[in-house]
Short mmCIF file of C-alpha atoms and ligand atoms in Angstrom, two decimals:
data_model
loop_
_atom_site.label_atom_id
_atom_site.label_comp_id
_atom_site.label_asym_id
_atom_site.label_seq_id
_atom_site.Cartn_x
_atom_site.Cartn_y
_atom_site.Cartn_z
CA UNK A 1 0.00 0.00 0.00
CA UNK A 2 1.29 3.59 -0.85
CA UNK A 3 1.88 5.96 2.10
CA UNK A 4 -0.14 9.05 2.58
CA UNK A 5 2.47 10.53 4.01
CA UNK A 6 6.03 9.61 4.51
CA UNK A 7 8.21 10.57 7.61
CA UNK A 8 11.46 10.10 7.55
CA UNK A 9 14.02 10.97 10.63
CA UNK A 10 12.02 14.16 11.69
CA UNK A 11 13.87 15.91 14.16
CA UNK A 12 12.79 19.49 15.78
CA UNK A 13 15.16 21.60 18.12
CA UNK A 14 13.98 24.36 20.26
CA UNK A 15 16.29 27.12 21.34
CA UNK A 16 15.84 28.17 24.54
CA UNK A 17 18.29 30.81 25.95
CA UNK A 18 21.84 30.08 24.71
CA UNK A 19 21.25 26.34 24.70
CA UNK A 20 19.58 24.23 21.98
CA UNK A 21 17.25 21.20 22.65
CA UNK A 22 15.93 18.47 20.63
CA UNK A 23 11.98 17.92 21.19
CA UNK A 24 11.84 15.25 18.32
CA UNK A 25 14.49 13.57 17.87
CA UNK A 26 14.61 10.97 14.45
CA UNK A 27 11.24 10.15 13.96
CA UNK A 28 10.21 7.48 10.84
CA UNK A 29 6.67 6.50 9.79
CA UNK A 30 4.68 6.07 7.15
CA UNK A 31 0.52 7.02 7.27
CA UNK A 32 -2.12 4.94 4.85
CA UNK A 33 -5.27 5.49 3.95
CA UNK A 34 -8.08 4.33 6.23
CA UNK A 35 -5.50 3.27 8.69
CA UNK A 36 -4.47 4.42 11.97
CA UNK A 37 -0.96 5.31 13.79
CA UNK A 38 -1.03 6.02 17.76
CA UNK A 39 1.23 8.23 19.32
CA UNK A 40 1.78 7.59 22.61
CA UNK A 41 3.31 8.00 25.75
CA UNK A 42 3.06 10.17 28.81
CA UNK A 43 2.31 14.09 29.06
CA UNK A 44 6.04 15.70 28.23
CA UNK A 45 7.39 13.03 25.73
CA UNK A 46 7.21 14.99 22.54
CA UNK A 47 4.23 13.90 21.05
CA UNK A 48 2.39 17.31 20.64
CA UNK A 49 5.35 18.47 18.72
CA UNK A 50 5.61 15.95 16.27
CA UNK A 51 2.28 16.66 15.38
CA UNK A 52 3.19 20.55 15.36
CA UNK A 53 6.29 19.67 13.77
CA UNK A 54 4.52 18.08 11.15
CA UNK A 55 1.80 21.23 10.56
CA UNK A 56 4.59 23.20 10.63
CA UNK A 57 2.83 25.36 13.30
CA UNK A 58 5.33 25.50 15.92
CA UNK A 59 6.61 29.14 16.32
CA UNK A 60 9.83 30.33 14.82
CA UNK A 61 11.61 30.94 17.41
CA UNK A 62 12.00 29.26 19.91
CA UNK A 63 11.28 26.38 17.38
CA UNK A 64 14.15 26.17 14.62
CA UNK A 65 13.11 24.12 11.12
CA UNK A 66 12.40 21.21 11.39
CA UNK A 67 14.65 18.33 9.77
CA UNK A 68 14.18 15.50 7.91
CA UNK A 69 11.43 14.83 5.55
CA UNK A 70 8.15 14.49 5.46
CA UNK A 71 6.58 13.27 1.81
CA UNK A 72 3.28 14.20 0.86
CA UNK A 73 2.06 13.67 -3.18
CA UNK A 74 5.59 13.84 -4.14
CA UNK A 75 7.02 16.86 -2.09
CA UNK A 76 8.84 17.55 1.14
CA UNK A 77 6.45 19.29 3.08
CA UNK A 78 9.32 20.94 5.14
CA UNK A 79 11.18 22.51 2.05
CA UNK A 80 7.78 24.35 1.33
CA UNK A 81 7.22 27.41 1.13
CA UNK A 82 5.02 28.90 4.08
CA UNK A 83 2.62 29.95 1.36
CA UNK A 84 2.51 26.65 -0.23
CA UNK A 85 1.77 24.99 3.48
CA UNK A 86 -0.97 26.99 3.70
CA UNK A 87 -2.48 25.37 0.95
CA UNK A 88 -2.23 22.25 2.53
CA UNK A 89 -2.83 22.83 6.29
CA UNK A 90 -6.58 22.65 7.05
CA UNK A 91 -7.11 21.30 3.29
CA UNK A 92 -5.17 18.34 2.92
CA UNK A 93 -4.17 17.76 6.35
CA UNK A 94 -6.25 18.88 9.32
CA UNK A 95 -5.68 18.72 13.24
CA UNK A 96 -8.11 18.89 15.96
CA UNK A 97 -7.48 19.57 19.36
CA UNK A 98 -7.40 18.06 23.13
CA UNK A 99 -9.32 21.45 23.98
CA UNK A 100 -11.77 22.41 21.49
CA UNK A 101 -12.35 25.98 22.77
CA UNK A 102 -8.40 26.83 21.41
CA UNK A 103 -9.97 26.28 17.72
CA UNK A 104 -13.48 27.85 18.23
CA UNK A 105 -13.30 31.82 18.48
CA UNK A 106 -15.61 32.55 21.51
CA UNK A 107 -17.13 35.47 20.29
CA UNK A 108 -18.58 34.32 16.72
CA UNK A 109 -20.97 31.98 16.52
CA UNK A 110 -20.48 28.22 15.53
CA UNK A 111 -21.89 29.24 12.05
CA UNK A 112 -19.76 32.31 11.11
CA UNK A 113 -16.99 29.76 12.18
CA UNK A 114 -17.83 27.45 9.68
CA UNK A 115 -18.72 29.55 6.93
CA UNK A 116 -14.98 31.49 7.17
CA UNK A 117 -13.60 27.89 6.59
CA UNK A 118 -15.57 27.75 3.62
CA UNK A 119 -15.01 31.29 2.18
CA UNK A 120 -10.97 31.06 2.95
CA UNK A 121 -10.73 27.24 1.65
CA UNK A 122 -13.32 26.17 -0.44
CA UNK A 123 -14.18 29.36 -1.82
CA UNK A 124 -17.95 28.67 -1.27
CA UNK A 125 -20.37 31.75 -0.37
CA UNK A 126 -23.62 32.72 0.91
CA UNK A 127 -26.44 30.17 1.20
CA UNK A 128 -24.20 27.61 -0.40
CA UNK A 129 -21.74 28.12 2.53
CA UNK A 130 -24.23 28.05 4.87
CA UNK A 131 -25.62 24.97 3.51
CA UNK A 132 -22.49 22.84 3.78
CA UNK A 133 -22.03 24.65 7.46
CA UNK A 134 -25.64 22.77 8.21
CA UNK A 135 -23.92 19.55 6.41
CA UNK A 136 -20.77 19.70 8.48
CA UNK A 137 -23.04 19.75 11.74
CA UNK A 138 -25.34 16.95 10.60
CA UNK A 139 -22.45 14.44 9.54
CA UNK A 140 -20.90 14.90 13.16
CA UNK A 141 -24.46 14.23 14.69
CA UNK A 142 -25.23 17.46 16.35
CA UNK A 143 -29.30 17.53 16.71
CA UNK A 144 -30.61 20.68 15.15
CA UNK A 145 -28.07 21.70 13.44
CA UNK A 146 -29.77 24.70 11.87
CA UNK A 147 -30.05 26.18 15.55
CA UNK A 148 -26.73 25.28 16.58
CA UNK A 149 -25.31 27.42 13.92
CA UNK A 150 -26.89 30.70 15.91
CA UNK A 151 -24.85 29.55 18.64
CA UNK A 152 -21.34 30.84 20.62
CA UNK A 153 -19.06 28.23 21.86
CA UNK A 154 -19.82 28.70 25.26
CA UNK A 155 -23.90 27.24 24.87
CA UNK A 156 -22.47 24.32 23.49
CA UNK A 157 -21.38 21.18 25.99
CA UNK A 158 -17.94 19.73 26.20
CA UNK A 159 -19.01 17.05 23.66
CA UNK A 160 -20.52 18.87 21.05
CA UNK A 161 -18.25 21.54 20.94
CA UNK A 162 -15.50 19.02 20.14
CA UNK A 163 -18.21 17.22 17.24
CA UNK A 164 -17.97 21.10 16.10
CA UNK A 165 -14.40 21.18 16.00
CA UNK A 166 -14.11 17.70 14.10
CA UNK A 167 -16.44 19.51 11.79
CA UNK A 168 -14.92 22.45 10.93
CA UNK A 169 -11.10 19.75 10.10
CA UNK A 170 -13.50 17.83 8.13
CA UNK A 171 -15.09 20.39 5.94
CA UNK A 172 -12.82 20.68 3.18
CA UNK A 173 -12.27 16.39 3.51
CA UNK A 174 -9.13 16.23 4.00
CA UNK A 175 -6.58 13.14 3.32
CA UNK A 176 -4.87 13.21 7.20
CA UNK A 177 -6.41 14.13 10.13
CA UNK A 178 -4.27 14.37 13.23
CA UNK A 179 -6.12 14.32 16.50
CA UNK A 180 -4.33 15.21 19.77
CA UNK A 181 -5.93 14.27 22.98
CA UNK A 182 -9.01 14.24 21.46
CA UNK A 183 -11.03 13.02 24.20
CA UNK A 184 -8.68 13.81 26.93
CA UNK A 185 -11.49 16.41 28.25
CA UNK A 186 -14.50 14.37 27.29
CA UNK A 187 -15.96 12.20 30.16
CA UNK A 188 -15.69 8.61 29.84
CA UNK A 189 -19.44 8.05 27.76
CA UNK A 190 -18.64 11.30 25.35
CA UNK A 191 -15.25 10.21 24.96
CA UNK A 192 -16.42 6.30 23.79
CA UNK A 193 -19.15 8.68 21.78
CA UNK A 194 -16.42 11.14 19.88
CA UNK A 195 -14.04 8.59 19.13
CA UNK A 196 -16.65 6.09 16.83
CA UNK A 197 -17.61 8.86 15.55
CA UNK A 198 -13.73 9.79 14.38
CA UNK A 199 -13.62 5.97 13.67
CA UNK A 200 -16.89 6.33 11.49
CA UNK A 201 -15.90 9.32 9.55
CA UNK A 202 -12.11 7.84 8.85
CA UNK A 203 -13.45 4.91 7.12
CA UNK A 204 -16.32 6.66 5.31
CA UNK A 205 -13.99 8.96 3.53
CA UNK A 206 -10.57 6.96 3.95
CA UNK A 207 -9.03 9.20 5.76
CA UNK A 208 -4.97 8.67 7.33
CA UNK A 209 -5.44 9.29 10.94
CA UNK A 210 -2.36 10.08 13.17
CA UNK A 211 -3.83 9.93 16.92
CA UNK A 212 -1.86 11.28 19.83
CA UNK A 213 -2.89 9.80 23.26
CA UNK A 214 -1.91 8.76 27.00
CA UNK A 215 -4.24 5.91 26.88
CA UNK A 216 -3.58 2.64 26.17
CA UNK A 217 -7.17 1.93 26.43
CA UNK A 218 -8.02 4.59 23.23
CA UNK A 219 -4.78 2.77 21.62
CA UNK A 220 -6.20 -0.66 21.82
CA UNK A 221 -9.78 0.89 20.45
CA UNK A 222 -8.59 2.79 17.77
CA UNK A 223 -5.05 1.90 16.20
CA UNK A 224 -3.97 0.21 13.34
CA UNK A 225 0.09 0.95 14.23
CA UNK A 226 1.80 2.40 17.16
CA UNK A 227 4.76 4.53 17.97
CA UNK A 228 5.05 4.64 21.67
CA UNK A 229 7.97 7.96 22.41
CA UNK A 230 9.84 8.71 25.78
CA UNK A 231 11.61 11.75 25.49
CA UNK A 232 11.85 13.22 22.50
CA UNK A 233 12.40 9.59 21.37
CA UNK A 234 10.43 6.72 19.42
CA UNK A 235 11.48 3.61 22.16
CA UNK A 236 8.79 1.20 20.53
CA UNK A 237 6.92 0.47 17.19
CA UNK A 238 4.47 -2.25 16.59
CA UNK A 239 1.67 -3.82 14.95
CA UNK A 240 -0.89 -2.83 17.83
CA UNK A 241 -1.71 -6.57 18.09
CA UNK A 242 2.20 -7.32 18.34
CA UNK A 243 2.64 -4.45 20.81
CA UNK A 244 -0.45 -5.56 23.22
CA UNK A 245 0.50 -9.45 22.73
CA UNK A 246 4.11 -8.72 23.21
CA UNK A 247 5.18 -5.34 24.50
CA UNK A 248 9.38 -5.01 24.72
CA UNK A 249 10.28 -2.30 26.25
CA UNK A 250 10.36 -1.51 29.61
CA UNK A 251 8.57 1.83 29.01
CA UNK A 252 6.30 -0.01 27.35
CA UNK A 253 5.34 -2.40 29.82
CA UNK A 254 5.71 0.15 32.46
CA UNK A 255 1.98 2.03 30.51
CA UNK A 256 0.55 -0.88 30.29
CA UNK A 257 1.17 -2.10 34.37
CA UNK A 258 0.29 1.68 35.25
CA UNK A 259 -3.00 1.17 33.20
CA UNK A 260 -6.28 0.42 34.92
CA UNK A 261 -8.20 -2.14 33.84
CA UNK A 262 -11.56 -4.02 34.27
CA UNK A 263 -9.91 -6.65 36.12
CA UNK A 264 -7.23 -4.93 38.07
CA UNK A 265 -7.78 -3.14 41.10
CA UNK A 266 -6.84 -0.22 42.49
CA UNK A 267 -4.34 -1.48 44.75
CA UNK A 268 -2.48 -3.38 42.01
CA UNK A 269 -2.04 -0.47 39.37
CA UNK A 270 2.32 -0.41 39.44
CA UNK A 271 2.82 3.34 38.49
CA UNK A 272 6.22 3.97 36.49
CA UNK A 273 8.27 4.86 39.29
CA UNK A 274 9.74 8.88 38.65
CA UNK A 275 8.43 11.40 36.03
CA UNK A 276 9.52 12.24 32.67
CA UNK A 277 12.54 14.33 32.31
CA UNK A 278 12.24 17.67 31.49
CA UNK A 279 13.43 18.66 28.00
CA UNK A 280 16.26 21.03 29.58
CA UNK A 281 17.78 17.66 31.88
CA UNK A 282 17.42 14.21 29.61
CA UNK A 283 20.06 11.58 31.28
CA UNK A 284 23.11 10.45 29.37
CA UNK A 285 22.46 7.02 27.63
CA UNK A 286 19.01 6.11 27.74
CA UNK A 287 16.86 8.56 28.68
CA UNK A 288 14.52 5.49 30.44
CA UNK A 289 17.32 4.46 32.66
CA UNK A 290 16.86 6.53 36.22
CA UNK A 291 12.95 4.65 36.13
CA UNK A 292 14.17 1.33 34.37
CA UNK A 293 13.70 -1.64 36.72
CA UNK A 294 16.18 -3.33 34.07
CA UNK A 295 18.55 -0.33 34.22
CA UNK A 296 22.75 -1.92 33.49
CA UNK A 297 25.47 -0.27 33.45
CA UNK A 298 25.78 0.17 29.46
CA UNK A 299 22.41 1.62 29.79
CA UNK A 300 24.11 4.90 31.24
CA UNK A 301 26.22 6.18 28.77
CA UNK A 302 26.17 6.31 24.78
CA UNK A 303 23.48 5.81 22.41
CA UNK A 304 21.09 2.98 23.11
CA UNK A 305 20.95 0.75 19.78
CA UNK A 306 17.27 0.08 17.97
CA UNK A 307 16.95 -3.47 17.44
CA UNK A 308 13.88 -5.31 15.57
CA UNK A 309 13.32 -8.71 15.67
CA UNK A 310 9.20 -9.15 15.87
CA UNK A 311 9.09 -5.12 15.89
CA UNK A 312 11.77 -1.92 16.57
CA UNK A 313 12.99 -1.63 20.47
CA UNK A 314 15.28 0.78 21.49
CA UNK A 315 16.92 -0.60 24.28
CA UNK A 316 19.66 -2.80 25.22
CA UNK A 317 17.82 -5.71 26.45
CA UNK A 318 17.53 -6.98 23.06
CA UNK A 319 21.48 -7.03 21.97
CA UNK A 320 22.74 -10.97 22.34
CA UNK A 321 25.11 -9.78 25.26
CA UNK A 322 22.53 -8.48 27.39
CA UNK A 323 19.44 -10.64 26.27
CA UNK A 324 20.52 -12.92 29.09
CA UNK A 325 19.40 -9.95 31.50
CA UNK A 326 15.76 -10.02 30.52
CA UNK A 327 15.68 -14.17 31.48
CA UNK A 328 16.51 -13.45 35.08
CA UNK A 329 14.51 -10.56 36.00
CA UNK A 330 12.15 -13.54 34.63
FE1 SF4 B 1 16.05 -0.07 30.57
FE2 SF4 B 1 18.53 -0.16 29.64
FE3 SF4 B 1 16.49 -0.81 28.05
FE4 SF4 B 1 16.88 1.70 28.81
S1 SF4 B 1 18.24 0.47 27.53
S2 SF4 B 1 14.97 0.64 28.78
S3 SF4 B 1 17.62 1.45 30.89
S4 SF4 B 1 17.17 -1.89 29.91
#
């Protein structure tokens, strides 16, 4: 099958005071149509800005270019012209949002919202704009959808302000959605509610969807392919089935023991031990390492080698001299 879109070894610095940080550091994936690739990992892990980093909406400075390459129909989307993204961003590739209300301007109504997106993309006017306004409303299910277009933001619920802002990405039916958190903010019915509806409207119009989520539990719903990323880094990539059958990394198995499920209770949730390191203080050698329960002593120092046998791992466990490690921690 022919990517969507191709990424190859995306890396984004930020420059922050006199020093210069990597926030994604060598990314590679591809994106298909009707398919759907999971980023995830815990708040702080880069995520967000590989999805920014892909828009090419992070701000100049403190963000520099972006490297790499990302293909889309036959051109690097970071050698573009800013012009030339524009053409693309919202049309061909559209993002929604964790929080809906950083999308929707609070002081037009949901209408006016939708109709701009017409005018400025589609260059559709008047009743006609109106009309596929009405249409955007009705194929996200909001009930009266002719009323809901007199409304602000604020009368809408948490729900159906995010079915809103799934509408207005949708409008102009584009080929790659990216949806960050989208549900994050939703409780738990809404959330099940907003994300078959994403699921509905990816495979009715084929849509490549590039999720970005915390949850193992919205990964194991909704993905096709997964990239899970520890600072800055992509530790883990798998077939979802291979990565919830047979999960490699310590990271890895470290979200899934931290995850609540049906069967586990409270008392037997094993929360990674530590926090994420901030940006500005990443350890030498694996960046896992201070929270590994597997931590060695190679695992302090140098660059930790990617090795794929069923699926990538980047980690140490998985080179023949350390393998042995892996056995007796059992
Ligand atoms: Fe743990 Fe070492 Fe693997 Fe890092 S490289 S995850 S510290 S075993």
């Amino acid at each position: 099958m022919t990517p969507v879109l191709e990424v190859r070894n995306l890396t984004t610095r930020l420059a922050i005071g006199t020093a210069i940080y990597r926030v994604v550091e060598d990314l590679s994936f591809n994106l298909y149509r009707g398919k759907t690739l999971a980023l995830v990992g815990e708040s702080g892990c880069g995520k967000s800005l590989t999805a920014l980093s892909l828009m090419r909406i992070l701000p100049q400075p403190p963000a520099l270019p972006s490297e790499g390459e990302v293909w889309y129909q036959q051109q690097n989307l970071l050698t573009l012209s800013e012009s030339q993204m524009r053409a693309i961003r919202g049309m061909r590739m559209a993002m929604i949002f964790q929080d809906p209300t950083s999308a929707l301007n609070p002081v037009y109504t949901i209408g006016a919202q939708l109709v701009e997106v017409a005018e400025l993309h589609l260059a559709i006017y008047g009743n006609e704009a109106l009309e596929l306004a009405r249409q955007a409303l009705t194929d996200v299910g909001i009930p009266s959808p002719e009323d809901r277009l007199n409304d602000y933001p604020h009368q809408l619920s948490g729900g159906m302000r995010q079915r809103v802002m799934i509408a207005m990405a949708l409008m102009c039916q584009p080929e790659i959605l990216i949806a960050d958190e989208p549900t994050t903010a939703l409780d738990v019915t809404v959330q099940a509610q907003v994300l078959d509806l994403i699921r509905k409207l990816q495979q009715e119009r084929g849509m490549a969807l590039l999720l970005i989520t915390h949850d193992m539990g919205v990964v194991a719903e909704m993905a096709d392919e997964v990239i899970v990323m520890y600072a800055s880094q992509a530790v883990e990539q798998a077939d979802v089935r291979a990565l919830f059958s047979h999960s490699r990394h310590p990271y890895t198995q470290g979200l899934f023991a931290s995850r609540p499920t049906i069967e586990q209770k409270r008392g037997q949730l094993k929360p990674i031990k530590g926090t994420v390191p901030p940006l500005t203080r990443y350890p030498e050698g694996c960046r896992f390492h201070p929270r590994c329960p597997y931590v060695m002593e190679v695992c302090r120092s140098g660059v930790v080698p990617e090795f794929e046998e069923t699926h990538k791992t980047k980690c140490w466990l998985y080179h023949p001299d350390y393998s042995k490690e892996l056995a007796h921690h059992g």
